[in-house]
mmCIF file of C-alpha atoms in Angstrom:
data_model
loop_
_atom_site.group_PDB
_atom_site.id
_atom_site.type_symbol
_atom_site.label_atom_id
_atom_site.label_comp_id
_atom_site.label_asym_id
_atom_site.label_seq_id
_atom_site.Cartn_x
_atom_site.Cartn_y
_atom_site.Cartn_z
ATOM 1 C CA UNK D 1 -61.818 81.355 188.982
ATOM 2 C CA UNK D 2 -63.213 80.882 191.954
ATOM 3 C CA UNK D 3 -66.582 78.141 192.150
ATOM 4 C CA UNK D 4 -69.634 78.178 193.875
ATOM 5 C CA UNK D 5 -68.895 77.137 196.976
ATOM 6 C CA UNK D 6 -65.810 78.844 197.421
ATOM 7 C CA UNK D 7 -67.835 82.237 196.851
ATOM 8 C CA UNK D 8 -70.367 81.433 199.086
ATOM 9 C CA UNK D 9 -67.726 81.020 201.897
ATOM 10 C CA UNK D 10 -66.424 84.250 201.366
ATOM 11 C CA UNK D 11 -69.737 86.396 201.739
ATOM 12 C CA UNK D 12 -70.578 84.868 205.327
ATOM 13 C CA UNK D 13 -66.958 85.512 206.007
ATOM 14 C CA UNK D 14 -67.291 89.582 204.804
ATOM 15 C CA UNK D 15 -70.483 89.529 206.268
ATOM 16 C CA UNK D 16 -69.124 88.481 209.758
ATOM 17 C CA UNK D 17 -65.802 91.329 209.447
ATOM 18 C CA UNK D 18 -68.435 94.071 208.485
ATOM 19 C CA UNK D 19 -70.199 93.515 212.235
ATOM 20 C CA UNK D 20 -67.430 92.948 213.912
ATOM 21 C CA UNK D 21 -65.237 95.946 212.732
ATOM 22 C CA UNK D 22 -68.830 97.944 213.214
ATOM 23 C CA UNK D 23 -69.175 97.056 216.835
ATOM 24 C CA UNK D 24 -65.512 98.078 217.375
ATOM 25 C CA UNK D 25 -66.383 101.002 216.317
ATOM 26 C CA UNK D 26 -69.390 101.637 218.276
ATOM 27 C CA UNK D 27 -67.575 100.843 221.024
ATOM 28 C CA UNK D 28 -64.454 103.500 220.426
ATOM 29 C CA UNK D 29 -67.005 106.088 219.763
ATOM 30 C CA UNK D 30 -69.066 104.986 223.368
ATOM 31 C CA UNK D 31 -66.127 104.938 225.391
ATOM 32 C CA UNK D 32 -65.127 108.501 225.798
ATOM 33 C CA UNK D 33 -69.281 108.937 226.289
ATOM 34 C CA UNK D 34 -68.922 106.418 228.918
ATOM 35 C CA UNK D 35 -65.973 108.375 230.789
ATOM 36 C CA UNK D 36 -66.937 111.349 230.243
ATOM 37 C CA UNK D 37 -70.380 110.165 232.013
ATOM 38 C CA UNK D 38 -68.729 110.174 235.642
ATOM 39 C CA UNK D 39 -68.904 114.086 236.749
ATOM 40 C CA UNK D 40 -67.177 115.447 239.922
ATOM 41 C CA UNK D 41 -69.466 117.557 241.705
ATOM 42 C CA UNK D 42 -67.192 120.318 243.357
ATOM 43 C CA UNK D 43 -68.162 123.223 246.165
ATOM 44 C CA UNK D 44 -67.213 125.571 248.654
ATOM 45 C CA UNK D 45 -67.512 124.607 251.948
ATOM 46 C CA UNK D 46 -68.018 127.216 254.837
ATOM 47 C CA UNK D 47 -64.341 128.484 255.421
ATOM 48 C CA UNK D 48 -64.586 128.925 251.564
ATOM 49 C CA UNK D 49 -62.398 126.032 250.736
ATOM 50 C CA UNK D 50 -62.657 123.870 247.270
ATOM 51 C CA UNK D 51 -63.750 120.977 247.962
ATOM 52 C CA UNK D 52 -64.753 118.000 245.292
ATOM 53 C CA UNK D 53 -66.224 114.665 245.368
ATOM 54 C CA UNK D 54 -69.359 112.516 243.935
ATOM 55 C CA UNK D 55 -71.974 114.144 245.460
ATOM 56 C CA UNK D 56 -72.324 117.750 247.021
ATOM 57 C CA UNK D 57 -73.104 117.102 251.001
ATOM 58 C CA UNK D 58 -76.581 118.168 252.162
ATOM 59 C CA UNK D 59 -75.311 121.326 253.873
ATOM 60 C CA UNK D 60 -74.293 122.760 250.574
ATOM 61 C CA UNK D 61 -76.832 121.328 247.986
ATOM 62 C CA UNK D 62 -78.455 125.191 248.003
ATOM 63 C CA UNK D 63 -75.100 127.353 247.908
ATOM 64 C CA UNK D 64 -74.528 126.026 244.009
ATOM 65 C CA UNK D 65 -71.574 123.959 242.389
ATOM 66 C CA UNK D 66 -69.892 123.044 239.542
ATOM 67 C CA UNK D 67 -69.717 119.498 237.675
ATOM 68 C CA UNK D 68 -66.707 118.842 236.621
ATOM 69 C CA UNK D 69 -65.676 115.619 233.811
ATOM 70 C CA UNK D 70 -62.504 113.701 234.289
ATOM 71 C CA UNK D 71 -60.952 115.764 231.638
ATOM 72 C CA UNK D 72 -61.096 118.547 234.106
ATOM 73 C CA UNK D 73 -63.631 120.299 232.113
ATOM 74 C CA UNK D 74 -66.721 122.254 233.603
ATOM 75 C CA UNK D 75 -70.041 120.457 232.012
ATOM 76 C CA UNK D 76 -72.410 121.785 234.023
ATOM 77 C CA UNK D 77 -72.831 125.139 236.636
ATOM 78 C CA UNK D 78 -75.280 124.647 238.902
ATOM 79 C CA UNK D 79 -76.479 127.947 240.530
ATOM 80 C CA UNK D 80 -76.804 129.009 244.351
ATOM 81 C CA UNK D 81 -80.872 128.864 245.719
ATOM 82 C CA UNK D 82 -82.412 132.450 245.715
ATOM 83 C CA UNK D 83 -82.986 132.591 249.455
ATOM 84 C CA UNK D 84 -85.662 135.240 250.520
ATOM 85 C CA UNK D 85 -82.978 137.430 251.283
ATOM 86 C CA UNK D 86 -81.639 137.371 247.741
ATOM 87 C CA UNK D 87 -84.900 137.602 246.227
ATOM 88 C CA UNK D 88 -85.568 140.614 248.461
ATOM 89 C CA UNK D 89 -82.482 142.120 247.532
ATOM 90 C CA UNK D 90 -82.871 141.796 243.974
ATOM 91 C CA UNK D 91 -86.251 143.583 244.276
ATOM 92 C CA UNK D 92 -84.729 146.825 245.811
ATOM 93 C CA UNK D 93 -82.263 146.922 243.621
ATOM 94 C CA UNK D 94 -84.789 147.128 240.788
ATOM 95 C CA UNK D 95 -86.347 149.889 242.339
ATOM 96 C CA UNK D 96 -83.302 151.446 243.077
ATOM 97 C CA UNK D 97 -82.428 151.016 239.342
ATOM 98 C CA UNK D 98 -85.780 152.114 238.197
ATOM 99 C CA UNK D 99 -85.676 155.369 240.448
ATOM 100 C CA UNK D 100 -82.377 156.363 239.436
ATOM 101 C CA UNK D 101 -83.788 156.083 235.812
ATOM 102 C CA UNK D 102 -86.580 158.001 236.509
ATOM 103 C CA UNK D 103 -84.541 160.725 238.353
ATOM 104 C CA UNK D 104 -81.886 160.991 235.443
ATOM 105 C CA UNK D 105 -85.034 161.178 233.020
ATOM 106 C CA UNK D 106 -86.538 164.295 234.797
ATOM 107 C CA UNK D 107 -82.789 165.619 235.476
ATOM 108 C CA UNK D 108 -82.774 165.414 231.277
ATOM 109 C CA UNK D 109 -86.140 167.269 230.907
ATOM 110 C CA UNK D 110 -85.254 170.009 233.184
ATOM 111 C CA UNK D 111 -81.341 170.705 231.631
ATOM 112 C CA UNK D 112 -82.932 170.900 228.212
ATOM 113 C CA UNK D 113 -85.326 173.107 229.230
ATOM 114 C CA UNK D 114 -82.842 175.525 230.703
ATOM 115 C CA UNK D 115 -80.718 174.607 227.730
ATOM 116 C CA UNK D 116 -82.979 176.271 225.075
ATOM 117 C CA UNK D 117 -84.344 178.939 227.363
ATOM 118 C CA UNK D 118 -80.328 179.752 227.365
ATOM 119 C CA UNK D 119 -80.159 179.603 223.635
ATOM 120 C CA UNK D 120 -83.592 181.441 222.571
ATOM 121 C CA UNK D 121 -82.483 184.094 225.094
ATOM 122 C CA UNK D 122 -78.954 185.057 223.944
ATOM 123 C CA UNK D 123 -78.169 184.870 220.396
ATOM 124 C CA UNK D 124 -74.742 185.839 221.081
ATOM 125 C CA UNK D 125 -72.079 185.152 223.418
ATOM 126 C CA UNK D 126 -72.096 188.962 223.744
ATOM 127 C CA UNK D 127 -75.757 189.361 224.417
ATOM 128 C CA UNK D 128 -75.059 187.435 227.578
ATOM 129 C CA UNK D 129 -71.967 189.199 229.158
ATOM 130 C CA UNK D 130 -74.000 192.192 228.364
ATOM 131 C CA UNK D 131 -76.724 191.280 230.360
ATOM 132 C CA UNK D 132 -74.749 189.973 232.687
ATOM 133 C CA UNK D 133 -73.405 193.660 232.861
ATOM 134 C CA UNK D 134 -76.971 195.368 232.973
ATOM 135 C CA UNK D 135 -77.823 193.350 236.236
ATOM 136 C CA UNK D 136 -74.591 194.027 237.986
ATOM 137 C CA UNK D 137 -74.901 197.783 237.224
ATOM 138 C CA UNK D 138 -78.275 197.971 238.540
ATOM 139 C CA UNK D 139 -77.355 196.387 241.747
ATOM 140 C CA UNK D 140 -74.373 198.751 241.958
ATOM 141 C CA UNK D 141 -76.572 201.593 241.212
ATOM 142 C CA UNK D 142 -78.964 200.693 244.608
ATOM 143 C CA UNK D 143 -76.152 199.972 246.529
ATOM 144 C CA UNK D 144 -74.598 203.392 245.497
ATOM 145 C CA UNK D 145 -78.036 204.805 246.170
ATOM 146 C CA UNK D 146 -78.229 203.139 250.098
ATOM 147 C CA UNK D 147 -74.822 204.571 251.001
ATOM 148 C CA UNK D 148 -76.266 207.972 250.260
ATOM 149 C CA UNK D 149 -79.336 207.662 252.074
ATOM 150 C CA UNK D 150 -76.675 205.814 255.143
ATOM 151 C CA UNK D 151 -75.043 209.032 255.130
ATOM 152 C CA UNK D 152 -78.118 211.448 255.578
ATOM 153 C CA UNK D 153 -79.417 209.240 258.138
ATOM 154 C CA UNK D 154 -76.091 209.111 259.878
ATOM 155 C CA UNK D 155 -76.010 213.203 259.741
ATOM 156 C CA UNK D 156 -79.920 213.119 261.570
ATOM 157 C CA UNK D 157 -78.604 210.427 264.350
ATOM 158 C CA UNK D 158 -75.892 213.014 264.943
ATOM 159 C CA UNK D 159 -78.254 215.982 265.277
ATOM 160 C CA UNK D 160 -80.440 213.742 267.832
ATOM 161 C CA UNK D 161 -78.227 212.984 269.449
ATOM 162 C CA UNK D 162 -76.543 215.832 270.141
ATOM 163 C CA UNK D 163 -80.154 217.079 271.287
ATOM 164 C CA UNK D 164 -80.154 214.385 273.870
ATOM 165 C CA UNK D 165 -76.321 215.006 275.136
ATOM 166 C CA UNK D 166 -76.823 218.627 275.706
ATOM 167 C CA UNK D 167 -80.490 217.852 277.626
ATOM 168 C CA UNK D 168 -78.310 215.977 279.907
ATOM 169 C CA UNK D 169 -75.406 218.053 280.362
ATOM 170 C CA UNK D 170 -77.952 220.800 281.146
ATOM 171 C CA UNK D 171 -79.447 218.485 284.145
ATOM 172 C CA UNK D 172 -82.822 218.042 282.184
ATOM 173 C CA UNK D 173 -84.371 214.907 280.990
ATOM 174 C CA UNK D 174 -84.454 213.817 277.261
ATOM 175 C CA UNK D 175 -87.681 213.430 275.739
ATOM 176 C CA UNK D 176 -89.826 210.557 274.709
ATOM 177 C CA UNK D 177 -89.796 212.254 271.483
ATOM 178 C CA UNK D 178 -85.924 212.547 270.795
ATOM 179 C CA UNK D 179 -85.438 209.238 272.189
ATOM 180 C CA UNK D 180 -87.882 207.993 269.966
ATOM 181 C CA UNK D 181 -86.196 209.822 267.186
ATOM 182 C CA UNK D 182 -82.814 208.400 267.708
ATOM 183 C CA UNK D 183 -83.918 204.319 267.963
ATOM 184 C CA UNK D 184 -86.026 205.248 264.425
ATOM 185 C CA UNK D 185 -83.178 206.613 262.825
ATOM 186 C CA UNK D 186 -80.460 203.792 264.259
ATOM 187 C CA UNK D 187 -83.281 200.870 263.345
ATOM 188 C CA UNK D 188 -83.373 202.956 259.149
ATOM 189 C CA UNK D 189 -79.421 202.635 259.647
ATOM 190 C CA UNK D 190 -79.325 199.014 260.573
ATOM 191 C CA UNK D 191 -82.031 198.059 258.106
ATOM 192 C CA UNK D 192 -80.108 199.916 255.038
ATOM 193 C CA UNK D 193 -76.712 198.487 256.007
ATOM 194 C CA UNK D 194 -78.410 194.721 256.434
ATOM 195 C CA UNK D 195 -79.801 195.583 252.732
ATOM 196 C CA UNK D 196 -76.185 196.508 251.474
ATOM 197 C CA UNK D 197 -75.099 193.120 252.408
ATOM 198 C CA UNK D 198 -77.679 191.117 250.756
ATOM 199 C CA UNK D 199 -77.063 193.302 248.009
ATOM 200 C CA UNK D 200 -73.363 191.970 247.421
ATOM 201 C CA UNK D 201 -74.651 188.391 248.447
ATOM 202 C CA UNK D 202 -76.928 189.286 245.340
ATOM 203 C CA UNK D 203 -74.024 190.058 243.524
ATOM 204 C CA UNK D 204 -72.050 187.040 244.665
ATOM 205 C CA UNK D 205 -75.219 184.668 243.349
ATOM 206 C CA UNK D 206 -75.452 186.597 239.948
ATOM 207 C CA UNK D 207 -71.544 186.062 239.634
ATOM 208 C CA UNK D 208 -72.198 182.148 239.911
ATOM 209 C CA UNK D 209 -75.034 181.908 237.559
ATOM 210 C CA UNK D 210 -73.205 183.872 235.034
ATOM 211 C CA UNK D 211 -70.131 181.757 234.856
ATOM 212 C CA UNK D 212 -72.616 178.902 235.085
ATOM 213 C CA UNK D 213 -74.306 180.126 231.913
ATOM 214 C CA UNK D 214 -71.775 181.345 229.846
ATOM 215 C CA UNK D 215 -70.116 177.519 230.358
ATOM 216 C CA UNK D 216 -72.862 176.200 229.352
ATOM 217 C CA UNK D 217 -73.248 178.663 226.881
ATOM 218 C CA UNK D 218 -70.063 177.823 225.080
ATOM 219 C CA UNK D 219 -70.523 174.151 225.521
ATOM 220 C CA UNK D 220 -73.891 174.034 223.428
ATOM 221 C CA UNK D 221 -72.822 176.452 220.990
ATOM 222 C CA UNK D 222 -69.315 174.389 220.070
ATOM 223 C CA UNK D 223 -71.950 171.220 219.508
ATOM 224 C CA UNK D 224 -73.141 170.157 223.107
ATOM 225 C CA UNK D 225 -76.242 167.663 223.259
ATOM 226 C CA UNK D 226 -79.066 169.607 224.597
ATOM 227 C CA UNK D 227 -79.815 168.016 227.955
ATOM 228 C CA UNK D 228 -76.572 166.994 228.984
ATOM 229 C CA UNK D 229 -75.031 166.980 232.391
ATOM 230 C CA UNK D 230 -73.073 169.707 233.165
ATOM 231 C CA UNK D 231 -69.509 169.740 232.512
ATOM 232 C CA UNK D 232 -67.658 169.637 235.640
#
């Protein structure tokens, strides 16, 4: 066994490891801290070259850079300045943003309007060739109508002015009246063949909003989301 004294020497001696091996150990854990502590501040200089070194140079402080450890890690990211310019820039494009919102918003409202005016109108994919039929029909039927009333007019113009060619032939002057006659029946020809034309541009119109429809049509039918854009 060991006696007094020889015990007493032994604590102090414990006592004196414990602090020592503890402030080793503070010290190992500090020391990456401490290394780690000394950041590389790197930027990009105005030919848009890396550059790095302990402190960013005055002409760069507000164009942002990056602080790097010795490890080679990024620690920190420090952001370019919003210049006036920026700011302003940000704000249009906000209210660019928010208008093309608000422009896709009333695009929305207006396709599902047509889309269930569509769909309340025509039960059935039939219902709407049919009345796609009806309209064509009718403007076939006034077209067919103008051509006959072309023709009659075409058979007075003749009879005028044959009027007028013998009056000349026979050395005498043509009237007011027949004159008068002829440019009124020429101006009901012109005026009935310009309405034959915007008849079949009519026709051309109702041809483009009936494929239109009957696409869209289809596409709500098979499961389409009311509102949609159109399929192109």
């Amino acid at each position: 066994m060991r006696s007094d004294s020889e015990v007493a020497e032994v604590g102090p001696v414990k006592h004196r490891q414990f602090v020592t091996y503890f402030g080793l150990l503070c010290i190992l854990i500090a020391t990456p801290a401490l290394s780690d502590a000394v950041r590389i501040k790197c930027w990009t200089n105005n030919e848009g070259v890396r550059e790095c070194g302990n402190a960013v140079p005055p002409e760069y402080a507000q164009k942002g850079h990056k602080e790097v450890s010795k490890s080679g890690l990024t620690v920190k990211t420090q952001k370019a300045a919003r210049t006036k310019e920026n700011r302003e820039a940000e704000k249009a494009a906000e209210i660019a943003k928010a208008e093309r919102a608000r422009q896709e918003e009333k695009r929305h409202r207006k396709q599902a309007t047509a889309d269930r005016v569509l769909l309340d109108t025509f039960v059935t994919e039939n219902d709407l060739v049919l009345a796609h039929q009806r309209k064509v029909q009718a403007i076939e039927s006034q077209i067919t109508h103008r051509r006959k009333h072309i023709s009659k007019l075409e058979t007075k113009l003749s009879k005028h002015q044959r009027t007028a060619a013998n009056k000349e032939r026979g050395g005498k002057k043509v009237s007011e009246q027949t004159l008068a006659k002829i440019d009124d029946v020429q101006k009901q020809l012109d005026d009935s063949e310009s309405f034959i034309r915007g008849q079949y541009r009519e026709m051309d119109k109702l041809e483009h909003v009936y494929t239109t429809d009957l696409g869209r049509y289809r596409f709500l039918k098979s499961g389409g989301e009311i509102g949609a854009p159109p399929q192109t």
